[in-house]
mmCIF file of C-alpha atoms in Angstrom:
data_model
loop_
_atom_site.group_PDB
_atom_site.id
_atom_site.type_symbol
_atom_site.label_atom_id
_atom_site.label_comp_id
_atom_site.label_asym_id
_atom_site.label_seq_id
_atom_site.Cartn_x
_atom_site.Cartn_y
_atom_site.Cartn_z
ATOM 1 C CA UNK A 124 -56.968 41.543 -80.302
ATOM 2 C CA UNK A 125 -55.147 44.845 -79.800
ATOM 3 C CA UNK A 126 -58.496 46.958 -81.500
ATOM 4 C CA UNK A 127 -58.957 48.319 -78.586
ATOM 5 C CA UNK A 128 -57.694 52.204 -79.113
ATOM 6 C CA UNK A 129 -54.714 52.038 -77.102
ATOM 7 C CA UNK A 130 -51.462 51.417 -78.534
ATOM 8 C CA UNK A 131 -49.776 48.336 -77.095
ATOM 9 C CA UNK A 132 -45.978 48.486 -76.042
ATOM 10 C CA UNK A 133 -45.383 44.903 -75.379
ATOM 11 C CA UNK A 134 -42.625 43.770 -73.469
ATOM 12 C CA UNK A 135 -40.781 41.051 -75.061
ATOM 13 C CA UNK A 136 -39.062 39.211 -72.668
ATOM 14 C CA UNK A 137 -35.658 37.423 -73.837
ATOM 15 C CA UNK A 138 -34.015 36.386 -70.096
ATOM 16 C CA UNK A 139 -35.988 34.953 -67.053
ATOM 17 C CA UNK A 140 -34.170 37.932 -64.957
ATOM 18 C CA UNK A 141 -36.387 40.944 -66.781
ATOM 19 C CA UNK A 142 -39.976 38.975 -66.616
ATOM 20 C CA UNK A 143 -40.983 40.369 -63.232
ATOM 21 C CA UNK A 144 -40.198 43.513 -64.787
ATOM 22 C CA UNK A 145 -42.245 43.006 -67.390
ATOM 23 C CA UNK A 146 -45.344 42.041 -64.889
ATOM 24 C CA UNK A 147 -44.976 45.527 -63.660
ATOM 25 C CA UNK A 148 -45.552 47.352 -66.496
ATOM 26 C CA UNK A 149 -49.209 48.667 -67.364
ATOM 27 C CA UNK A 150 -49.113 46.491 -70.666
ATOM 28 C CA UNK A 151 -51.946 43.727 -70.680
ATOM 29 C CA UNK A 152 -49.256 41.478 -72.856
ATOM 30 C CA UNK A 153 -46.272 39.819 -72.121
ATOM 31 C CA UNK A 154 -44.299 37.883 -74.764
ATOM 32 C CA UNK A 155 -42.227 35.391 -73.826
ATOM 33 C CA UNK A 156 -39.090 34.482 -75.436
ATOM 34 C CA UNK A 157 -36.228 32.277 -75.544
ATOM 35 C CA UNK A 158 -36.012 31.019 -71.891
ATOM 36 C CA UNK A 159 -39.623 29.268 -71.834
ATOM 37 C CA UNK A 160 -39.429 25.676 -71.762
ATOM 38 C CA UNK A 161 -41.901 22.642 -71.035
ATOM 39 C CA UNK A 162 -40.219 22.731 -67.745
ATOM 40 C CA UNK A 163 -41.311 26.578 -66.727
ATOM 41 C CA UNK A 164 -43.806 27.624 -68.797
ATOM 42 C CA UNK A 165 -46.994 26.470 -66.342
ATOM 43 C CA UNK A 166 -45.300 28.576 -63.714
ATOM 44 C CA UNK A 167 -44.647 31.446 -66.188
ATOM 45 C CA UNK A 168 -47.935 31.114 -67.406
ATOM 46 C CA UNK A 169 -49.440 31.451 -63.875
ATOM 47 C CA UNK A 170 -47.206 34.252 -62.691
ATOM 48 C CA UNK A 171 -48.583 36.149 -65.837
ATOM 49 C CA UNK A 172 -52.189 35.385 -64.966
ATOM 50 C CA UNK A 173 -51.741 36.215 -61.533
ATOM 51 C CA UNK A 174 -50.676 40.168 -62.526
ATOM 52 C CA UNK A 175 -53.602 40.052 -64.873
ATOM 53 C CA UNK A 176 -51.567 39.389 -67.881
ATOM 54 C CA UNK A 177 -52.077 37.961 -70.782
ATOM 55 C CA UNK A 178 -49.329 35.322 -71.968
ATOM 56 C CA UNK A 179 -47.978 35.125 -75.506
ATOM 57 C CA UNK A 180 -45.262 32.540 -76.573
ATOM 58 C CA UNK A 181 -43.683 31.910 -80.246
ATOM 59 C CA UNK A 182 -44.271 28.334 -80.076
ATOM 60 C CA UNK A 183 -41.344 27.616 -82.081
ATOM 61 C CA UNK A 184 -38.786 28.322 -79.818
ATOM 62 C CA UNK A 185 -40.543 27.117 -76.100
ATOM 63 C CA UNK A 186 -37.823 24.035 -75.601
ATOM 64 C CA UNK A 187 -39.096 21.116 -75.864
ATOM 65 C CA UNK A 188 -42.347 21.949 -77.476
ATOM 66 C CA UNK A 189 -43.503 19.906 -80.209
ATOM 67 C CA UNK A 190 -45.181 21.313 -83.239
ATOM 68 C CA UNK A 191 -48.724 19.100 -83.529
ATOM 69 C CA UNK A 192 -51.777 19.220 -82.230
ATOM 70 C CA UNK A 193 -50.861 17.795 -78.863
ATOM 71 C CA UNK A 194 -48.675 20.552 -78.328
ATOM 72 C CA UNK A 195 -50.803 22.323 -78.742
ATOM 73 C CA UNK A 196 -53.597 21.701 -76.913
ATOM 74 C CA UNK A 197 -51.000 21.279 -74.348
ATOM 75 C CA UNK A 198 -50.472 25.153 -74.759
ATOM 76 C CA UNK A 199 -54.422 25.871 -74.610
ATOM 77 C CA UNK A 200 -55.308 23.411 -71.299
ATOM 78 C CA UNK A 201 -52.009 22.447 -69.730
ATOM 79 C CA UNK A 202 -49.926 25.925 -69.984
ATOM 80 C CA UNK A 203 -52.607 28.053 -70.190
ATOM 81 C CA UNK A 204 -51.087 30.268 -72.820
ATOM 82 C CA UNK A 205 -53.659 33.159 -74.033
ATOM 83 C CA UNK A 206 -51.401 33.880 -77.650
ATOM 84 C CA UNK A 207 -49.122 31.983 -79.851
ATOM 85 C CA UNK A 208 -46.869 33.739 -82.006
ATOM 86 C CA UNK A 209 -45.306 32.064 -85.292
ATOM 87 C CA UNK A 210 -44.449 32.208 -89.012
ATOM 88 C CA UNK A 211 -46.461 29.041 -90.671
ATOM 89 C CA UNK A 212 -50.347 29.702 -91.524
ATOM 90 C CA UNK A 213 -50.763 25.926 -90.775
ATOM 91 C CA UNK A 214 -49.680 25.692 -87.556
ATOM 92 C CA UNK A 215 -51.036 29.082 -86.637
ATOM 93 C CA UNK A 216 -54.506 27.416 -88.423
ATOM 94 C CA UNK A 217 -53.899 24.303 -85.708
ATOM 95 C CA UNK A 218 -53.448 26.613 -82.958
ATOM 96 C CA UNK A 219 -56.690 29.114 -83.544
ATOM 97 C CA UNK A 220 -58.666 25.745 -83.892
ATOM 98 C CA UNK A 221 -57.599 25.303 -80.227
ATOM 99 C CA UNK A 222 -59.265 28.317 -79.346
ATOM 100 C CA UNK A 223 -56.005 30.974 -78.820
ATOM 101 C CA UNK A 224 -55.418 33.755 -80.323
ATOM 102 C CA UNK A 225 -52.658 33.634 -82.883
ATOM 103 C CA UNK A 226 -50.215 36.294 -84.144
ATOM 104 C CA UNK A 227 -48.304 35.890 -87.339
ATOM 105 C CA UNK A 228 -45.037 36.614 -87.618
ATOM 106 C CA UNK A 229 -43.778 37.804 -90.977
ATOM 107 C CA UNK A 230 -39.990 38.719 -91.602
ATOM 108 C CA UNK A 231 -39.346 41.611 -94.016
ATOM 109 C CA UNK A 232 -35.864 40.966 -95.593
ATOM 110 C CA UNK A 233 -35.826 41.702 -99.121
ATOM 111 C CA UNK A 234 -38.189 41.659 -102.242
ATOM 112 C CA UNK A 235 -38.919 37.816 -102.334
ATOM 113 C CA UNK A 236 -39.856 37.464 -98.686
ATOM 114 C CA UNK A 237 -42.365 40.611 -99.207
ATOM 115 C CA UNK A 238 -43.745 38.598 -102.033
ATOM 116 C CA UNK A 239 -44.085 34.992 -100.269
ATOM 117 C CA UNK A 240 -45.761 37.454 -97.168
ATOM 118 C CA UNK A 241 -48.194 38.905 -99.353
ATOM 119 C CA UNK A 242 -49.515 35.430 -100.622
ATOM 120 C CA UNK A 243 -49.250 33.884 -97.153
ATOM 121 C CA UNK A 244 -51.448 37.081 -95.791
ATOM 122 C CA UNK A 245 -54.223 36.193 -97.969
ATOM 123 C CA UNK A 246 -54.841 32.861 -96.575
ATOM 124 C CA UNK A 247 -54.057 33.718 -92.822
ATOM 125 C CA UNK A 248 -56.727 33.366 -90.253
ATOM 126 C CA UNK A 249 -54.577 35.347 -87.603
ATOM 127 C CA UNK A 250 -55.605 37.224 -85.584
ATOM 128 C CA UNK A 251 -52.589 40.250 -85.890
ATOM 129 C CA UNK A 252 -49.877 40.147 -87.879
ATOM 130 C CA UNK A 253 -46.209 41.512 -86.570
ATOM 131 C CA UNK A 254 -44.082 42.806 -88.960
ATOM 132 C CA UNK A 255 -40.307 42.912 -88.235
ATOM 133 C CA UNK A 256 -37.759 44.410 -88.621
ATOM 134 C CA UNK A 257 -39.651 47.954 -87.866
ATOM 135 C CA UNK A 258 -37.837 50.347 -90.081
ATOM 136 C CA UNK A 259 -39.424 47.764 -93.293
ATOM 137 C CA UNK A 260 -42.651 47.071 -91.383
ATOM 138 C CA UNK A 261 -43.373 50.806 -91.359
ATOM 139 C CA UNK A 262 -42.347 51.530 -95.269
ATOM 140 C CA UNK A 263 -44.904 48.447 -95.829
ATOM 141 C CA UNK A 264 -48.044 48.487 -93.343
ATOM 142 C CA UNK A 265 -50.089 49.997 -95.802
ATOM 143 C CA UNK A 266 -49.552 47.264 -98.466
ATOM 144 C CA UNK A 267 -49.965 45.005 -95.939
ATOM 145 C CA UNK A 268 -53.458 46.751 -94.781
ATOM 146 C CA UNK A 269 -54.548 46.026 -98.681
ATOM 147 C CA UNK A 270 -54.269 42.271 -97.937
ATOM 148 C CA UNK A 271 -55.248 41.347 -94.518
ATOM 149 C CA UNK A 272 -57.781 43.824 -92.990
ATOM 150 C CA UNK A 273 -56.584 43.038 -88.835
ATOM 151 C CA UNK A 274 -54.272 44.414 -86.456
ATOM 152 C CA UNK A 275 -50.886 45.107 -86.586
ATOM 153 C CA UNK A 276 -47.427 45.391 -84.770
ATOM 154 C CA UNK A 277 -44.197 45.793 -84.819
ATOM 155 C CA UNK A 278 -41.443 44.452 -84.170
ATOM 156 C CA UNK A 279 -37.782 43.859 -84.180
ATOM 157 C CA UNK A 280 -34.428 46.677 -83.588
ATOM 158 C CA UNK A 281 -37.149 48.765 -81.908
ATOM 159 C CA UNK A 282 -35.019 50.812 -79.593
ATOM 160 C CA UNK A 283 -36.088 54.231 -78.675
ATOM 161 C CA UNK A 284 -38.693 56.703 -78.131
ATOM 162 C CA UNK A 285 -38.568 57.825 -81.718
ATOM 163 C CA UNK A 286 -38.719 54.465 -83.218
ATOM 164 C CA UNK A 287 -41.773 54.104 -81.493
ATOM 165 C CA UNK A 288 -43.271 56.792 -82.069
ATOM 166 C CA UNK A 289 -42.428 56.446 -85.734
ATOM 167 C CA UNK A 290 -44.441 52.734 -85.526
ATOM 168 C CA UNK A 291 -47.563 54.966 -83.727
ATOM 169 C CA UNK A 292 -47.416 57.734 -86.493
ATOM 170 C CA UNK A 293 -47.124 54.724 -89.503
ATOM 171 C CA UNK A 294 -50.477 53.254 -87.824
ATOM 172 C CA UNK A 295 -49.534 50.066 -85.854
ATOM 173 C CA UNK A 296 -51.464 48.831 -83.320
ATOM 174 C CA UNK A 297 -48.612 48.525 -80.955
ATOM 175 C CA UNK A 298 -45.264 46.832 -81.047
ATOM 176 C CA UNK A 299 -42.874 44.313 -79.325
ATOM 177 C CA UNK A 300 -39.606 45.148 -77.829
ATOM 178 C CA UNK A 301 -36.825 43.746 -75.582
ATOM 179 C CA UNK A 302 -35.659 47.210 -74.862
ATOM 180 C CA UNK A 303 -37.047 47.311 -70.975
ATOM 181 C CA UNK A 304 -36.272 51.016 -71.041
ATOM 182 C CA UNK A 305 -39.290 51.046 -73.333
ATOM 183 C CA UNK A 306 -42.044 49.314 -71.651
ATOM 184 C CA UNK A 307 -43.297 51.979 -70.277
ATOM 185 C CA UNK A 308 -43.184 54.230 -72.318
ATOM 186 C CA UNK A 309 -46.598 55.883 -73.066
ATOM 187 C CA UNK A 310 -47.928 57.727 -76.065
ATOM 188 C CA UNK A 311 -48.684 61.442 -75.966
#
């Protein structure tokens, strides 16, 4: 999914105000975030599609969305959506069976949650993992490599130049961020 040599600085968009932004930027992705809803994501979806984007949404916070397999398959043939991004392997399972490309979202926070990641890794069928916050997700890609042999990203209080080039340097496929003063930003 994001194999293809070039590391990925994906815009993550949090308000409806920056998403035009984020169709300007040379970044094939655009993640959507808390202001998609039933009501807007067609027309997000299209808008995305039109600037030869690809769309991804964390399907557990689009308002309004259900989590079955009506949902979605609305996501797949109604919205259009090329990417879903969540934390349960059997919804993530239900979506890839759909046909879209799936991205798991793991959430490093102490020892425990590293633990419950590394089992639910080893029966994952995504097809890239994010690991978040960055600062842990760099001190444990290589663990994580060990388990799940896919791409990776990072995400979460990624905030500068350095940060991201500290996710490059750790080997990361790319990362998401909300910083817009970021998504532009292009590796040396």
């Amino acid at each position: 999914m994001f194999d293809d040599g070039k590391f990925h600085v994906i815009p993550a968009v949090r308000s409806l105000r920056y998403f035009t932004e984020a169709l300007s930027t040379e970044e094939e992705w655009v993640l959507t975030s808390n202001f998609a809803h039933i009501g807007n994501l067609q027309s997000l979806s299209q808008k995305c599609h039109d600037a030869n984007k690809k769309l991804i949404v964390n399907h557990e916070i689009v308002g309004g969305l259900g989590t079955d397999k009506t949902a979605f398959e609305f996501l797949k043939k109604v919205y259009r959506v090329d990417c879903v991004m969540g934390f349960q392997n059997i919804r993530l399972g239900m979506i890839k069976n759909e046909g879209m490309k799936t991205i798991q979202r793991i959430t490093l926070s102490d020892s425990f949650a590293l633990e419950q990641a590394s089992k639910s890794l080893q029966l994952s069928r995504a097809d890239a993992i994010e690991l978040r916050p960055a600062y842990y997700a760099a001190e444990c890609l290589d663990y994580f490599k060990q388990i799940k042999d896919c791409c990776y990203i990072a995400g979460g209080f990624i905030d500068s130049k350095e940060m991201v080039d500290t996710m490059y340097r750790a080997g990361f496929n790319g990362i998401t961020t909300s910083n817009t003063k970021l998504w532009n930003y292009q590796m040396n």
